[in-house]
Tab-separated table of C-alpha atoms in Angstrom:
chain	number	residue	atom	x	y	z
A	1312	MET	CA	-25.141	14.052	-7.489
A	1313	GLY	CA	-25.335	11.641	-4.666
A	1314	ASP	CA	-24.632	8.697	-6.916
A	1315	TYR	CA	-21.801	10.588	-8.718
A	1316	GLU	CA	-20.172	11.481	-5.299
A	1317	SER	CA	-20.339	7.770	-4.290
A	1318	LEU	CA	-18.793	6.698	-7.638
A	1319	LYS	CA	-15.849	9.117	-7.399
A	1320	PRO	CA	-13.530	6.703	-5.540
A	1321	VAL	CA	-14.398	4.005	-8.073
A	1322	ILE	CA	-13.631	6.238	-11.037
A	1323	VAL	CA	-10.367	7.513	-9.433
A	1324	MET	CA	-9.164	3.904	-8.725
A	1325	ILE	CA	-9.917	2.843	-12.345
A	1326	LEU	CA	-8.069	5.836	-13.662
A	1327	LEU	CA	-5.251	4.942	-11.252
A	1328	GLN	CA	-4.969	1.494	-12.605
A	1329	PHE	CA	-4.774	2.759	-16.112
A	1330	SER	CA	-2.029	5.269	-15.025
A	1331	TYR	CA	-0.109	2.386	-13.304
A	1332	ALA	CA	-0.415	0.350	-16.422
A	1333	ALA	CA	0.911	3.219	-18.473
A	1334	VAL	CA	3.901	3.642	-16.209
A	1335	ALA	CA	4.660	0.005	-16.396
A	1336	LEU	CA	4.342	-0.152	-20.214
A	1337	SER	CA	6.317	2.996	-20.808
A	1338	THR	CA	9.070	1.924	-18.504
A	1339	ARG	CA	9.271	-1.492	-20.214
A	1340	ALA	CA	9.507	0.270	-23.552
A	1341	ALA	CA	12.187	2.598	-22.323
A	1342	LEU	CA	14.200	-0.355	-21.020
A	1343	LEU	CA	13.822	-2.335	-24.252
A	1344	GLN	CA	15.267	0.705	-26.060
A	1345	GLY	CA	18.545	0.265	-24.069
A	1346	MET	CA	17.999	2.407	-20.975
A	1347	SER	CA	19.660	1.085	-17.848
A	1348	PRO	CA	17.240	0.165	-15.132
A	1349	ARG	CA	19.490	1.600	-12.451
A	1350	VAL	CA	19.730	4.985	-14.246
A	1351	PHE	CA	16.017	5.011	-14.718
A	1352	VAL	CA	15.541	4.624	-10.954
A	1353	VAL	CA	17.796	7.562	-10.194
A	1354	TYR	CA	15.941	9.814	-12.719
A	1355	ARG	CA	12.542	8.819	-11.556
A	1356	GLN	CA	13.288	9.440	-7.875
A	1357	ALA	CA	15.027	12.753	-8.648
A	1358	ILE	CA	11.988	13.982	-10.683
A	1359	ALA	CA	9.642	12.781	-7.822
A	1360	THR	CA	11.761	14.663	-5.372
A	1361	LEU	CA	11.546	17.813	-7.437
A	1362	VAL	CA	7.641	17.476	-7.649
A	1363	ILE	CA	6.906	16.585	-3.986
A	1364	THR	CA	9.447	18.803	-2.179
A	1365	PRO	CA	7.782	22.098	-3.160
A	1366	LEU	CA	4.340	20.772	-2.324
A	1367	ALA	CA	5.482	19.575	1.063
A	1368	PHE	CA	7.036	23.005	1.746
A	1369	LEU	CA	3.959	24.880	0.602
A	1370	THR	CA	1.483	22.758	2.375
A	1371	ARG	CA	3.425	22.502	5.664
A	1372	SER	CA	1.351	24.171	8.362
A	1373	LYS	CA	2.924	26.193	11.092
A	1374	THR	CA	1.307	24.142	13.720
A	1375	ASN	CA	2.565	20.736	12.220
A	1376	LYS	CA	6.306	20.988	12.432
A	1377	SER	CA	7.558	17.397	13.085
A	1378	SER	CA	11.156	17.397	14.324
A	1379	LEU	CA	13.539	15.247	12.326
A	1380	GLY	CA	15.644	13.606	15.094
A	1381	LEU	CA	18.241	10.903	14.836
A	1382	ARG	CA	15.675	8.084	15.321
A	1383	SER	CA	13.327	9.545	12.685
A	1384	PHE	CA	16.112	10.133	10.190
A	1385	SER	CA	17.433	6.555	10.676
A	1386	LEU	CA	13.922	5.109	10.193
A	1387	ILE	CA	13.361	7.164	7.096
A	1388	PHE	CA	16.773	6.172	5.724
A	1389	LEU	CA	16.045	2.472	6.279
A	1390	ALA	CA	12.546	2.808	4.749
A	1391	SER	CA	14.046	4.520	1.676
A	1392	LEU	CA	16.743	1.953	1.322
A	1393	ILE	CA	14.382	-1.028	1.503
A	1394	GLY	CA	11.165	0.278	0.096
A	1395	VAL	CA	12.485	2.513	-2.700
A	1396	THR	CA	16.209	1.923	-3.535
A	1397	LEU	CA	16.325	-1.877	-3.259
A	1398	ASN	CA	12.663	-2.303	-4.229
A	1399	GLN	CA	12.745	-0.287	-7.415
A	1400	ASN	CA	16.035	-1.508	-8.579
A	1401	ILE	CA	15.030	-5.152	-8.174
A	1402	TYR	CA	11.575	-4.459	-9.605
A	1403	PHE	CA	12.815	-2.714	-12.801
A	1404	GLU	CA	15.432	-5.354	-13.285
A	1405	GLY	CA	12.716	-7.994	-13.052
A	1406	LEU	CA	10.447	-5.983	-15.252
A	1407	TYR	CA	13.215	-5.849	-17.839
A	1408	LEU	CA	14.025	-9.517	-17.674
A	1409	ALA	CA	10.460	-10.873	-17.532
A	1410	SER	CA	7.626	-8.764	-18.795
A	1411	SER	CA	5.278	-5.900	-17.744
A	1412	SER	CA	2.309	-8.326	-17.429
A	1413	MET	CA	4.350	-10.605	-15.123
A	1414	ALA	CA	5.432	-7.557	-12.970
A	1415	SER	CA	1.839	-6.443	-12.713
A	1416	ALA	CA	0.630	-9.937	-11.803
A	1417	MET	CA	3.391	-10.393	-9.204
A	1418	SER	CA	2.245	-7.141	-7.527
A	1419	ASN	CA	-0.832	-9.008	-6.442
A	1420	LEU	CA	1.290	-11.201	-4.145
A	1421	LEU	CA	1.814	-8.027	-1.795
A	1422	PRO	CA	-1.115	-8.756	0.516
A	1423	ALA	CA	-0.167	-12.461	0.965
A	1424	VAL	CA	3.576	-11.605	1.480
A	1425	THR	CA	2.626	-8.867	3.986
A	1426	PHE	CA	0.436	-11.303	5.881
A	1427	VAL	CA	3.175	-13.892	6.162
A	1428	ILE	CA	5.749	-11.377	7.300
A	1429	THR	CA	3.415	-9.767	9.918
A	1430	LEU	CA	2.595	-13.375	11.106
A	1431	PHE	CA	6.208	-14.051	11.749
A	1432	VAL	CA	6.948	-10.731	13.514
A	1433	GLY	CA	3.802	-11.005	15.638
A	1434	LEU	CA	1.762	-8.237	14.186
A	1435	GLU	CA	-0.924	-10.690	12.814
A	1436	LYS	CA	-2.502	-13.575	14.673
A	1437	ILE	CA	-4.424	-16.454	13.412
A	1438	LYS	CA	-6.984	-18.793	14.853
A	1439	ILE	CA	-7.412	-22.225	13.224
A	1440	GLN	CA	-11.051	-22.369	14.205
A	1441	SER	CA	-11.714	-19.071	12.698
A	1442	LEU	CA	-13.069	-19.020	9.083
A	1443	ARG	CA	-11.363	-15.762	8.296
A	1444	SER	CA	-7.990	-16.971	9.461
A	1445	ILE	CA	-8.451	-20.044	7.236
A	1446	ALA	CA	-9.382	-17.764	4.341
A	1447	LYS	CA	-6.103	-15.807	4.801
A	1448	ILE	CA	-4.066	-18.945	4.971
A	1449	VAL	CA	-5.703	-20.516	1.828
A	1450	GLY	CA	-5.454	-17.140	-0.046
A	1451	THR	CA	-1.797	-16.890	0.757
A	1452	VAL	CA	-1.164	-20.491	-0.480
A	1453	LEU	CA	-3.136	-19.803	-3.689
A	1454	CYS	CA	-1.034	-16.594	-4.300
A	1455	VAL	CA	2.230	-18.464	-3.899
A	1456	ALA	CA	1.043	-21.351	-5.955
A	1457	GLY	CA	-0.138	-18.991	-8.721
A	1458	ALA	CA	3.226	-17.151	-8.648
A	1459	ILE	CA	5.054	-20.490	-8.953
A	1460	ALA	CA	2.871	-21.481	-11.835
A	1461	MET	CA	3.589	-18.200	-13.580
A	1462	ALA	CA	7.350	-18.597	-13.142
A	1463	PHE	CA	7.806	-22.371	-13.793
A	1464	LEU	CA	4.838	-23.615	-15.784
A	1465	LYS	CA	4.933	-21.505	-18.958
A	1466	GLY	CA	3.088	-23.994	-21.129
A	1467	PRO	CA	2.175	-23.292	-24.737
A	1468	LYS	CA	2.873	-19.827	-26.106
A	1469	LEU	CA	-0.312	-17.948	-26.802
A	1470	LEU	CA	1.002	-14.639	-28.302
A	1471	ASN	CA	4.126	-13.026	-29.494
A	1472	ALA	CA	7.903	-13.529	-28.988
A	1473	GLU	CA	10.632	-11.101	-28.175
A	1474	SER	CA	14.358	-10.905	-27.608
A	1475	LEU	CA	16.072	-8.726	-24.983
A	1476	PRO	CA	18.998	-6.328	-25.598
A	1477	ASN	CA	21.932	-6.901	-23.287
A	1478	LYS	CA	21.278	-4.217	-20.613
A	1479	SER	CA	20.916	-6.422	-17.618
A	1480	VAL	CA	23.372	-6.025	-14.761
A	1481	LEU	CA	23.637	-9.860	-14.709
A	1482	GLY	CA	25.176	-9.909	-18.214
A	1483	SER	CA	24.189	-11.782	-21.403
A	1484	ALA	CA	24.920	-15.244	-20.191
A	1485	VAL	CA	21.557	-15.554	-18.433
A	1486	ASP	CA	19.623	-18.230	-20.231
A	1487	ASN	CA	16.555	-18.443	-17.995
A	1488	TYR	CA	15.985	-14.717	-17.819
A	1489	TRP	CA	12.250	-15.186	-17.477
A	1490	LEU	CA	12.629	-17.332	-14.248
A	1491	LEU	CA	15.203	-14.871	-12.906
A	1492	GLY	CA	12.945	-11.869	-13.613
A	1493	CYS	CA	10.108	-13.708	-11.753
A	1494	LEU	CA	12.327	-14.225	-8.729
A	1495	LEU	CA	13.394	-10.622	-8.788
A	1496	LEU	CA	9.807	-9.410	-8.904
A	1497	PHE	CA	8.972	-11.749	-5.993
A	1498	ALA	CA	11.887	-10.226	-4.042
A	1499	SER	CA	10.581	-6.819	-4.913
A	1500	SER	CA	7.213	-7.733	-3.280
A	1501	ILE	CA	9.107	-8.787	-0.123
A	1502	CYS	CA	10.740	-5.463	-0.027
A	1503	TRP	CA	7.566	-3.569	-0.610
A	1504	ALA	CA	5.882	-5.620	2.214
A	1505	LEU	CA	8.741	-4.726	4.605
A	1506	TRP	CA	8.319	-1.054	3.621
A	1507	LEU	CA	4.614	-1.256	4.496
A	1508	ILE	CA	5.415	-2.727	7.847
A	1509	LEU	CA	8.180	-0.068	8.425
A	1510	GLN	CA	5.513	2.688	7.873
A	1511	VAL	CA	4.099	1.971	11.392
A	1512	PRO	CA	7.149	3.213	13.320
A	1513	VAL	CA	8.216	5.738	10.713
A	1514	SER	CA	4.789	7.495	10.732
A	1515	ALA	CA	4.718	7.490	14.471
A	1516	SER	CA	8.122	9.020	14.651
A	1517	TYR	CA	7.499	11.569	11.891
A	1518	PRO	CA	3.758	12.098	11.308
A	1519	ASP	CA	4.093	14.735	8.514
A	1520	HIS	CA	3.345	12.367	5.572
A	1521	LEU	CA	4.024	14.689	2.689
A	1522	SER	CA	7.293	15.860	4.173
A	1523	LEU	CA	8.122	12.165	4.936
A	1524	SER	CA	7.528	11.291	1.165
A	1525	ALA	CA	9.721	14.150	0.124
A	1526	TRP	CA	12.552	12.913	2.463
A	1527	MET	CA	12.137	9.335	1.203
A	1528	CYS	CA	12.422	10.421	-2.456
A	1529	PHE	CA	15.443	12.658	-1.742
A	1530	LEU	CA	17.302	9.881	0.185
A	1531	ALA	CA	16.349	7.246	-2.364
A	1532	THR	CA	17.812	9.508	-5.171
A	1533	LEU	CA	21.161	9.636	-3.274
A	1534	GLN	CA	21.072	5.974	-2.555
A	1535	SER	CA	20.095	4.910	-6.089
A	1536	ALA	CA	22.695	7.221	-7.558
A	1537	ILE	CA	25.432	5.526	-5.478
A	1538	VAL	CA	24.239	2.068	-6.614
A	1539	ALA	CA	24.137	3.266	-10.214
A	1540	LEU	CA	27.524	4.849	-10.179
A	1541	PHE	CA	28.961	1.727	-8.533
A	1542	VAL	CA	27.387	-0.649	-11.131
A	1543	GLU	CA	27.369	1.538	-14.294
A	1544	ARG	CA	31.021	2.447	-14.854
A	1545	ASP	CA	30.256	3.734	-18.286
A	1546	LEU	CA	28.994	7.303	-18.183
A	1547	GLU	CA	27.272	6.897	-21.561
A	1548	THR	CA	24.554	4.896	-19.918
A	1549	TRP	CA	23.475	8.129	-18.132
A	1550	LYS	CA	22.572	9.660	-21.466
A	1551	MET	CA	19.084	9.438	-22.893
A	1552	ASP	CA	18.835	8.290	-26.442
A	1553	SER	CA	15.345	9.086	-27.312
A	1554	TYR	CA	12.419	11.303	-26.313
A	1555	LEU	CA	10.556	8.180	-25.155
A	1556	GLN	CA	13.099	7.586	-22.407
A	1557	LEU	CA	12.935	11.273	-21.290
A	1558	ALA	CA	9.134	11.225	-21.396
A	1559	CYS	CA	9.022	7.960	-19.491
A	1560	CYS	CA	11.153	9.427	-16.649
A	1561	PHE	CA	9.010	12.527	-16.318
A	1562	PHE	CA	5.771	10.543	-16.621
A	1563	SER	CA	6.650	7.899	-14.028
A	1564	GLY	CA	8.165	10.509	-11.681
A	1565	ILE	CA	5.198	12.888	-11.956
A	1566	VAL	CA	2.219	10.476	-12.366
A	1567	GLY	CA	3.647	7.415	-10.786
A	1568	SER	CA	5.060	9.202	-7.749
A	1569	GLY	CA	3.256	12.523	-7.551
A	1570	ILE	CA	-0.375	12.539	-8.741
A	1571	SER	CA	-0.925	8.936	-7.792
A	1572	PHE	CA	0.236	9.641	-4.238
A	1573	TYR	CA	-2.575	12.270	-3.727
A	1574	ALA	CA	-5.177	10.137	-5.519
A	1575	GLN	CA	-4.318	7.027	-3.531
A	1576	ALA	CA	-4.329	8.908	-0.289
A	1577	TRP	CA	-7.731	10.432	-1.069
A	1578	VAL	CA	-9.344	7.181	-1.977
A	1579	ILE	CA	-8.038	5.557	1.205
A	1580	SER	CA	-9.388	8.446	3.291
A	1581	LYS	CA	-12.765	7.950	1.729
A	1582	ARG	CA	-13.130	4.154	1.480
A	1583	GLY	CA	-10.213	2.614	3.249
A	1584	PRO	CA	-7.019	0.594	2.138
A	1585	LEU	CA	-9.038	-2.568	1.576
A	1586	PHE	CA	-11.139	-0.826	-1.094
A	1587	SER	CA	-7.984	0.391	-2.753
A	1588	ALA	CA	-6.362	-3.062	-2.855
A	1589	MET	CA	-9.496	-4.537	-4.472
A	1590	PHE	CA	-8.561	-2.839	-7.706
A	1591	ASN	CA	-5.049	-4.374	-8.129
A	1592	PRO	CA	-6.146	-7.209	-10.336
A	1593	LEU	CA	-7.609	-4.695	-12.787
A	1594	ASN	CA	-4.098	-3.404	-13.399
A	1595	THR	CA	-3.025	-6.955	-14.310
A	1596	VAL	CA	-5.685	-7.345	-16.877
A	1597	ILE	CA	-5.027	-3.907	-18.434
A	1598	VAL	CA	-1.201	-4.457	-18.553
A	1599	THR	CA	-1.520	-7.928	-20.049
A	1600	ILE	CA	-3.881	-6.794	-22.860
A	1601	LEU	CA	-2.015	-3.607	-23.709
A	1602	ALA	CA	1.430	-5.219	-23.438
A	1603	SER	CA	0.475	-7.909	-25.911
A	1604	ILE	CA	-0.845	-5.312	-28.375
A	1605	PHE	CA	1.731	-2.503	-28.175
A	1606	LEU	CA	4.928	-4.309	-26.844
A	1607	HIS	CA	4.269	-7.752	-28.436
A	1608	GLU	CA	5.036	-9.473	-25.099
A	1609	GLU	CA	5.033	-13.218	-24.915
A	1610	ILE	CA	1.864	-14.603	-23.213
A	1611	TYR	CA	1.903	-18.185	-22.012
A	1612	THR	CA	-0.932	-20.559	-20.886
A	1613	GLY	CA	0.841	-21.055	-17.592
A	1614	SER	CA	1.027	-17.285	-17.059
A	1615	VAL	CA	-2.572	-16.861	-17.539
A	1616	VAL	CA	-3.583	-19.779	-15.205
A	1617	GLY	CA	-1.152	-18.549	-12.591
A	1618	ALA	CA	-2.306	-14.924	-12.808
A	1619	VAL	CA	-6.017	-16.069	-12.314
A	1620	THR	CA	-4.867	-18.225	-9.296
A	1621	VAL	CA	-2.929	-15.149	-7.828
A	1622	ILE	CA	-6.104	-12.998	-8.278
A	1623	LEU	CA	-8.302	-15.640	-6.539
A	1624	GLY	CA	-5.863	-15.803	-3.679
A	1625	LEU	CA	-5.727	-12.098	-3.443
A	1626	TYR	CA	-9.459	-11.762	-3.068
A	1627	THR	CA	-9.544	-14.673	-0.541
A	1628	VAL	CA	-6.933	-12.868	1.609
A	1629	LEU	CA	-8.747	-9.611	1.249
A	1630	TRP	CA	-12.103	-11.288	2.259
A	1631	GLY	CA	-10.406	-12.641	5.403
A	1632	LYS	CA	-8.976	-9.156	6.264
A	1633	ALA	CA	-12.381	-7.592	5.607
A	1634	LYS	CA	-13.873	-10.100	8.086
A	1635	ASP	CA	-11.144	-9.129	10.569
A	1636	ILE	CA	-12.045	-5.485	10.249
A	1637	GLY	CA	-15.777	-6.226	10.542
A	1638	GLY	CA	-15.074	-8.377	13.643
A	1639	MET	CA	-13.014	-5.636	15.268
A	1640	ASN	CA	-15.677	-3.066	14.405
A	1641	ALA	CA	-18.360	-5.336	15.886
A	1642	GLU	CA	-16.277	-5.742	19.107
A	1643	LYS	CA	-15.762	-2.015	19.302
A	1644	HIS	CA	-19.579	-1.459	18.805
A	1645	LEU	CA	-20.389	-4.080	21.459
A	1646	SER	CA	-17.925	-2.544	23.983
A	1647	THR	CA	-19.363	0.907	23.136
A	1648	GLN	CA	-22.807	-0.421	23.805
A	1649	ASN	CA	-21.699	-1.899	27.073
A	1650	VAL	CA	-20.218	1.409	28.050
A	1651	ASP	CA	-23.325	3.320	27.011
A	1652	SER	CA	-25.585	0.888	28.916
A	1653	LYS	CA	-23.556	1.377	31.946
A	1654	ILE	CA	-23.772	5.145	31.600
A	1655	VAL	CA	-27.546	4.931	30.997
A	1656	SER	CA	-27.814	2.748	34.166
A	1657	VAL	CA	-25.818	5.160	36.128
A	1658	VAL	CA	-27.999	8.018	34.870
A	1659	ILE	CA	-31.204	6.104	35.605
A	1660	ASP	CA	-29.923	5.184	39.034
A	1661	GLY	CA	-28.944	8.858	39.535
A	1662	SER	CA	-32.425	10.072	38.467
A	1663	VAL	CA	-34.041	7.484	40.755
A	1664	ASP	CA	-31.921	8.782	43.555
A	1665	ARG	CA	-32.686	12.421	42.690
A	1666	THR	CA	-36.536	11.461	42.588
A	1667	ARG	CA	-36.266	9.820	46.000
A	1668	CYS	CA	-34.317	12.841	47.352
A	1669	LYS	CA	-36.949	15.118	45.955
A	1670	THR	CA	-39.803	13.058	47.375
A	1671	ASP	CA	-38.119	12.817	50.801
A	1672	LEU	CA	-37.556	16.625	50.773
A	1673	GLU	CA	-41.166	17.348	49.887
A	1674	GLU	CA	-42.373	15.067	52.704
A	1675	PRO	CA	-42.841	16.710	56.137
A	1676	LEU	CA	-40.021	14.959	57.941
A	1677	LEU	CA	-41.034	16.390	61.346
A	1678	LEU	CA	-44.689	15.607	60.997
A	1679	ASP	CA	-44.620	12.429	62.903
A	1680	THR	CA	-42.340	13.771	65.444
A	1681	ALA	CA	-44.279	16.898	65.895
A	1682	THR	CA	-47.597	14.827	66.197
A	1683	LYS	CA	-46.046	12.620	68.834
A	1684	VAL	CA	-44.767	15.656	70.744
A	1685	ASP	CA	-48.114	17.337	70.593
A	1686	SER	CA	-49.956	14.239	71.716
A	1687	THR	CA	-47.635	13.781	74.621
A	1688	TYR	CA	-48.135	17.217	75.838
A	1689	VAL	CA	-51.839	17.046	75.263
């Protein structure tokens, strides 16, 4: 039972990667059937809102009633706009123009992109003499180099060929849709990294995380609907033409935004965010294999080499972050030891003082004085 309990987070993370792969593949299939990426985002967020909002209401404790002030609402609105509306619209457009395997591989850029942004805003610091800082820099360079290789160095085609229906917002005159899709996926990683950074002030301002997710999904639904209505002038694009599109919307909304939320939060609470991030490359492998089998996606030599480089860079960055966490824990442990030693020293000194006081109290303080007095009178 002990081994099973320790393996639970591993099993959950593996199942999560398969579920993420299923979301990516089903979404890609729905988009290839002619569904608009903008409309899909609206439906997905609306379903996620319907799933999360009742859970947030039922699990909201009476003691934890975070007030939604103007500052909190503004931060949630900004996080929804950047992390959900812009991110998902750009991501699914890139997923449509490139491939699901490319989208999965590009998601591994997130740690490197987050590191660069936090470095510029001052949340992350580097020391050139430190091995862990060098590892983070080298890992970031490897991730970016791998992404560039995937986008520009296609190389010989290994498997399959496909043609895209004209459902892109950029029109049918796009020749290099593969490169454009890669750039959109990279922009999606930047939006997602900004969303992660925004979580610090958002969570501090509104600490009820489940209610926060419900608000984000609701606001993202409204924002995405405005974008879709502005871009998609034809109302026929809102109609679902197959059961696959309907099932994809429900599956991505419930599993991709509902169940995975709880599973990811549980794993992070047990093993931490670093453990969760270590499983990202597994998603890339699963999606690449299944996409080539079921969706007949093109696989190029440059894509494989670039994906391997991105994964190596990811693990290099994660190694550097792990050393950072270990160093901070060691410093905390050392400071705790110093504090404990001071407390022990004070206790020992106090016990010595108490011993001395006890000894002094047990001694006949007036003995010498009384003897001298008696001898004088004698």
